[in-house]
Amino acid sequence: MSAGMIALLSVGIGVLPMLLNLSASAFAFFKGVRLDAGEAETCIVLGRDISSLLYTLFMCYWLMFLTLPVMVGGLVWAAIGACLLCTSEAA
């Protein structure tokens, strides 16, 4: 796996919880539902209440405590791999 692929994968893993949080927030905003860390108001979509799903997606930002170190580690790994590749090609 190339250094660029490792960097791209680690950034994707690192920001995924924030993207889930933002998507739930945007959906609740456009639907006109209050969504905060305490609870989510009832949100009916196609006859089903999805407030628990919205709340779960909204709270996914806490996963960033786990995914941000993975992202930083992947970026460091990719940088080291790129440096080693450059030095081996120069020699």
Coordinates of N, CA, C and O in Angstrom, one line a residue:
M1 N 0.9 -1.2 0.0 CA 0.0 0.0 0.0 C 0.9 1.2 0.0 O 1.8 1.3 0.8
S2 N 0.6 2.2 -0.9 CA 1.4 3.4 -1.0 C 1.2 4.3 0.2 O 0.2 4.2 0.9
A3 N 2.1 5.3 0.3 CA 2.0 6.2 1.4 C 0.8 7.1 1.2 O 0.1 7.5 2.2
G4 N 0.5 7.5 0.0 CA -0.7 8.3 -0.3 C -2.0 7.6 0.1 O -2.9 8.2 0.6
M5 N -2.1 6.3 -0.2 CA -3.3 5.5 0.2 C -3.4 5.4 1.7 O -4.5 5.5 2.2
I6 N -2.3 5.2 2.4 CA -2.3 5.1 3.9 C -2.8 6.5 4.4 O -3.6 6.5 5.3
A7 N -2.3 7.6 3.9 CA -2.7 8.9 4.4 C -4.2 9.1 4.1 O -4.9 9.6 5.0
L8 N -4.6 8.8 2.9 CA -6.1 9.0 2.5 C -7.0 8.1 3.4 O -8.0 8.6 3.9
L9 N -6.6 6.9 3.6 CA -7.4 6.0 4.5 C -7.4 6.5 5.9 O -8.5 6.5 6.6
S10 N -6.3 6.9 6.4 CA -6.3 7.4 7.8 C -7.1 8.7 8.0 O -7.8 8.8 9.0
V11 N -7.1 9.6 7.1 CA -7.9 10.8 7.2 C -9.3 10.4 7.1 O -10.2 11.0 7.8
G12 N -9.7 9.5 6.2 CA -11.1 9.0 6.1 C -11.6 8.5 7.4 O -12.7 8.7 7.8
I13 N -10.8 7.6 8.0 CA -11.2 7.0 9.3 C -11.3 8.1 10.4 O -12.1 8.1 11.2
G14 N -10.4 9.1 10.3 CA -10.3 10.1 11.4 C -11.5 11.1 11.3 O -12.0 11.5 12.4
V15 N -12.0 11.4 10.2 CA -13.1 12.4 10.1 C -14.5 11.8 9.9 O -15.5 12.5 9.9
L16 N -14.5 10.4 9.8 CA -15.8 9.8 9.6 C -16.8 10.1 10.8 O -18.0 10.4 10.5
P17 N -16.4 10.1 12.0 CA -17.4 10.4 13.1 C -18.0 11.8 13.0 O -19.1 12.1 13.2
M18 N -17.1 12.8 12.6 CA -17.6 14.1 12.4 C -18.5 14.3 11.2 O -19.5 15.0 11.3
L19 N -18.3 13.5 10.2 CA -19.2 13.6 9.0 C -20.6 13.0 9.4 O -21.6 13.5 9.0
L20 N -20.6 11.9 10.2 CA -21.8 11.4 10.7 C -22.6 12.4 11.6 O -23.8 12.5 11.5
N21 N -21.9 13.0 12.4 CA -22.4 14.1 13.3 C -23.0 15.2 12.5 O -24.2 15.6 12.7
L22 N -22.3 15.7 11.5 CA -22.8 16.8 10.7 C -24.0 16.4 9.8 O -24.9 17.2 9.6
S23 N -24.0 15.1 9.4 CA -25.1 14.7 8.5 C -26.4 14.6 9.4 O -27.5 15.0 8.9
A24 N -26.3 14.1 10.6 CA -27.5 14.1 11.5 C -27.9 15.5 11.9 O -29.1 15.8 11.9
S25 N -27.0 16.4 12.1 CA -27.4 17.8 12.5 C -28.0 18.4 11.3 O -29.0 19.2 11.5
A26 N -27.5 18.2 10.1 CA -28.1 18.9 8.9 C -29.5 18.3 8.6 O -30.4 19.1 8.3
F27 N -29.7 17.0 8.8 CA -31.0 16.4 8.5 C -32.0 16.9 9.5 O -33.1 17.3 9.2
A28 N -31.6 17.0 10.8 CA -32.5 17.5 11.8 C -32.8 19.0 11.6 O -34.0 19.4 11.8
F29 N -31.9 19.7 11.1 CA -32.1 21.2 10.9 C -33.1 21.3 9.7 O -34.0 22.1 9.9
F30 N -32.9 20.6 8.7 CA -33.8 20.8 7.5 C -35.2 20.2 7.8 O -36.2 20.6 7.2
K31 N -35.3 19.2 8.7 CA -36.5 18.6 9.1 C -37.2 19.5 10.1 O -38.4 19.3 10.4
G32 N -36.5 20.4 10.8 CA -37.1 21.3 11.8 C -37.2 20.6 13.2 O -38.1 20.9 13.9
V33 N -36.3 19.7 13.4 CA -36.3 18.9 14.7 C -35.2 19.4 15.6 O -34.1 19.6 15.1
R34 N -35.5 19.5 16.9 CA -34.4 19.9 17.8 C -33.6 18.6 18.1 O -34.1 17.6 18.5
L35 N -32.3 18.8 18.0 CA -31.3 17.7 18.2 C -30.2 18.3 19.0 O -29.5 19.2 18.6
D36 N -30.0 17.7 20.3 CA -28.8 18.2 21.1 C -28.3 17.0 21.8 O -28.8 15.9 21.7
A37 N -27.3 17.2 22.7 CA -26.7 16.1 23.4 C -27.6 15.5 24.5 O -27.4 14.4 24.9
G38 N -28.7 16.2 24.8 CA -29.6 15.6 25.8 C -30.6 14.6 25.2 O -30.9 13.6 25.7
E39 N -31.2 15.0 24.1 CA -32.2 14.2 23.4 C -32.5 14.7 22.0 O -32.0 15.7 21.6
A40 N -33.3 13.9 21.3 CA -33.8 14.3 20.0 C -35.3 14.3 20.1 O -35.9 13.4 20.6
E41 N -35.9 15.4 19.5 CA -37.4 15.4 19.4 C -37.8 14.3 18.4 O -37.0 13.8 17.6
T42 N -39.1 14.0 18.5 CA -39.6 13.0 17.6 C -39.5 13.4 16.2 O -39.9 14.6 15.9
C43 N -39.0 12.6 15.4 CA -38.8 12.9 13.9 C -39.4 11.7 13.1 O -38.8 10.6 13.1
I44 N -40.5 12.0 12.5 CA -41.2 11.0 11.7 C -40.8 11.1 10.2 O -40.9 12.2 9.6
V45 N -40.3 10.1 9.7 CA -39.9 10.0 8.2 C -40.5 8.7 7.7 O -40.2 7.6 8.2
L46 N -41.3 8.8 6.7 CA -42.0 7.7 6.0 C -42.7 6.9 7.1 O -42.7 5.6 7.0
G47 N -43.3 7.5 8.0 CA -44.1 6.8 9.0 C -43.4 6.2 10.2 O -44.0 5.5 11.0
R48 N -42.1 6.4 10.2 CA -41.3 5.8 11.3 C -40.5 6.9 12.0 O -40.1 7.9 11.5
D49 N -40.4 6.7 13.3 CA -39.7 7.6 14.2 C -38.2 7.3 14.1 O -37.7 6.2 14.5
I50 N -37.4 8.2 13.6 CA -35.9 8.0 13.5 C -35.2 8.9 14.5 O -34.0 9.1 14.3
S51 N -35.8 9.3 15.5 CA -35.1 10.2 16.5 C -34.0 9.5 17.2 O -32.9 10.1 17.4
S52 N -34.1 8.2 17.5 CA -33.0 7.5 18.1 C -31.8 7.3 17.1 O -30.6 7.4 17.6
L53 N -32.1 7.1 15.9 CA -31.0 7.1 14.9 C -30.3 8.4 14.8 O -29.1 8.5 14.7
L54 N -31.1 9.5 14.7 CA -30.5 10.8 14.6 C -29.6 11.1 15.9 O -28.5 11.6 15.8
Y55 N -30.1 10.7 17.0 CA -29.3 10.9 18.3 C -28.0 10.1 18.3 O -27.0 10.6 18.6
T56 N -28.1 8.9 17.8 CA -26.9 8.1 17.8 C -25.9 8.6 16.8 O -24.7 8.7 17.1
L57 N -26.3 9.1 15.6 CA -25.4 9.7 14.7 C -24.8 11.0 15.2 O -23.7 11.3 15.0
F58 N -25.7 11.7 15.9 CA -25.2 13.0 16.5 C -24.1 12.8 17.5 O -23.2 13.6 17.6
M59 N -24.3 11.7 18.3 CA -23.3 11.5 19.4 C -22.0 10.8 18.9 O -21.1 10.5 19.7
C60 N -22.0 10.5 17.6 CA -20.8 9.8 17.0 C -19.5 10.6 17.1 O -18.4 10.1 17.0
Y61 N -19.6 11.9 17.4 CA -18.4 12.7 17.5 C -17.5 12.3 18.6 O -16.3 12.5 18.6
W62 N -18.1 11.6 19.6 CA -17.3 11.1 20.7 C -16.3 10.0 20.2 O -15.3 9.7 20.9
L63 N -16.6 9.4 19.1 CA -15.7 8.4 18.5 C -14.4 9.0 18.1 O -13.4 8.3 17.8
M64 N -14.4 10.3 17.9 CA -13.2 11.0 17.5 C -12.0 10.8 18.4 O -10.9 10.9 18.1
F65 N -12.3 10.5 19.7 CA -11.3 10.2 20.7 C -10.5 8.9 20.3 O -9.4 8.8 20.6
L66 N -11.2 8.1 19.6 CA -10.5 6.8 19.1 C -10.0 7.0 17.7 O -8.9 6.4 17.4
T67 N -10.7 7.7 16.8 CA -10.3 7.7 15.4 C -9.2 8.8 15.1 O -8.4 8.6 14.2
L68 N -9.2 9.9 15.9 CA -8.1 10.9 15.6 C -6.7 10.3 15.9 O -5.8 10.6 15.1
P69 N -6.5 9.6 16.9 CA -5.1 9.0 17.0 C -4.8 8.0 15.9 O -3.6 8.0 15.5
V70 N -5.8 7.3 15.4 CA -5.5 6.5 14.2 C -5.2 7.3 13.0 O -4.3 7.0 12.3
M71 N -5.9 8.4 12.9 CA -5.6 9.3 11.7 C -4.2 9.9 11.9 O -3.4 9.9 10.9
V72 N -3.8 10.4 13.0 CA -2.5 11.0 13.2 C -1.4 9.9 13.0 O -0.4 10.1 12.3
G73 N -1.6 8.7 13.5 CA -0.7 7.6 13.3 C -0.5 7.2 11.9 O 0.6 7.0 11.4
G74 N -1.6 7.2 11.2 CA -1.6 6.9 9.7 C -0.8 7.9 8.9 O -0.1 7.6 8.0
L75 N -1.1 9.2 9.3 CA -0.3 10.3 8.6 C 1.2 10.2 8.9 O 2.0 10.4 8.0
V76 N 1.5 9.9 10.1 CA 2.9 9.8 10.5 C 3.6 8.6 9.7 O 4.7 8.7 9.2
W77 N 2.8 7.5 9.7 CA 3.3 6.3 9.0 C 3.5 6.6 7.5 O 4.5 6.2 6.9
A78 N 2.6 7.3 6.9 CA 2.7 7.7 5.5 C 3.8 8.6 5.3 O 4.5 8.5 4.3
A79 N 4.0 9.6 6.2 CA 5.1 10.5 6.0 C 6.5 9.8 6.1 O 7.4 10.0 5.3
I80 N 6.6 8.9 7.0 CA 7.8 8.1 7.2 C 8.0 7.2 6.0 O 9.1 7.1 5.4
G81 N 7.0 6.6 5.5 CA 7.1 5.7 4.3 C 7.5 6.5 3.1 O 8.3 6.1 2.3
A82 N 6.9 7.7 2.9 CA 7.3 8.6 1.8 C 8.7 9.0 1.9 O 9.4 9.0 0.8
C83 N 9.2 9.3 3.1 CA 10.6 9.7 3.2 C 11.5 8.6 2.9 O 12.6 8.8 2.3
L84 N 11.2 7.4 3.4 CA 12.0 6.2 3.1 C 12.0 5.9 1.7 O 13.1 5.5 1.1
L85 N 10.9 6.1 1.0 CA 10.8 5.8 -0.5 C 11.7 6.8 -1.2 O 12.4 6.4 -2.2
C86 N 11.6 8.1 -0.8 CA 12.4 9.1 -1.5 C 13.9 8.8 -1.3 O 14.7 9.0 -2.2
T87 N 14.3 8.5 -0.1 CA 15.7 8.2 0.2 C 16.2 7.0 -0.6 O 17.4 6.9 -1.0
S88 N 15.4 6.0 -0.7 CA 15.8 4.8 -1.4 C 15.9 5.0 -2.9 O 16.8 4.4 -3.6
E89 N 15.1 5.8 -3.4 CA 15.1 6.1 -4.9 C 16.3 7.0 -5.2 O 16.9 7.0 -6.3
A90 N 16.7 7.9 -4.2 CA 17.8 8.8 -4.5 C 19.1 8.1 -4.4 O 20.1 8.5 -5.0
A91 N 19.2 7.0 -3.7 CA 20.5 6.3 -3.5 C 20.8 5.4 -4.7 O 20.2 5.2 -5.6

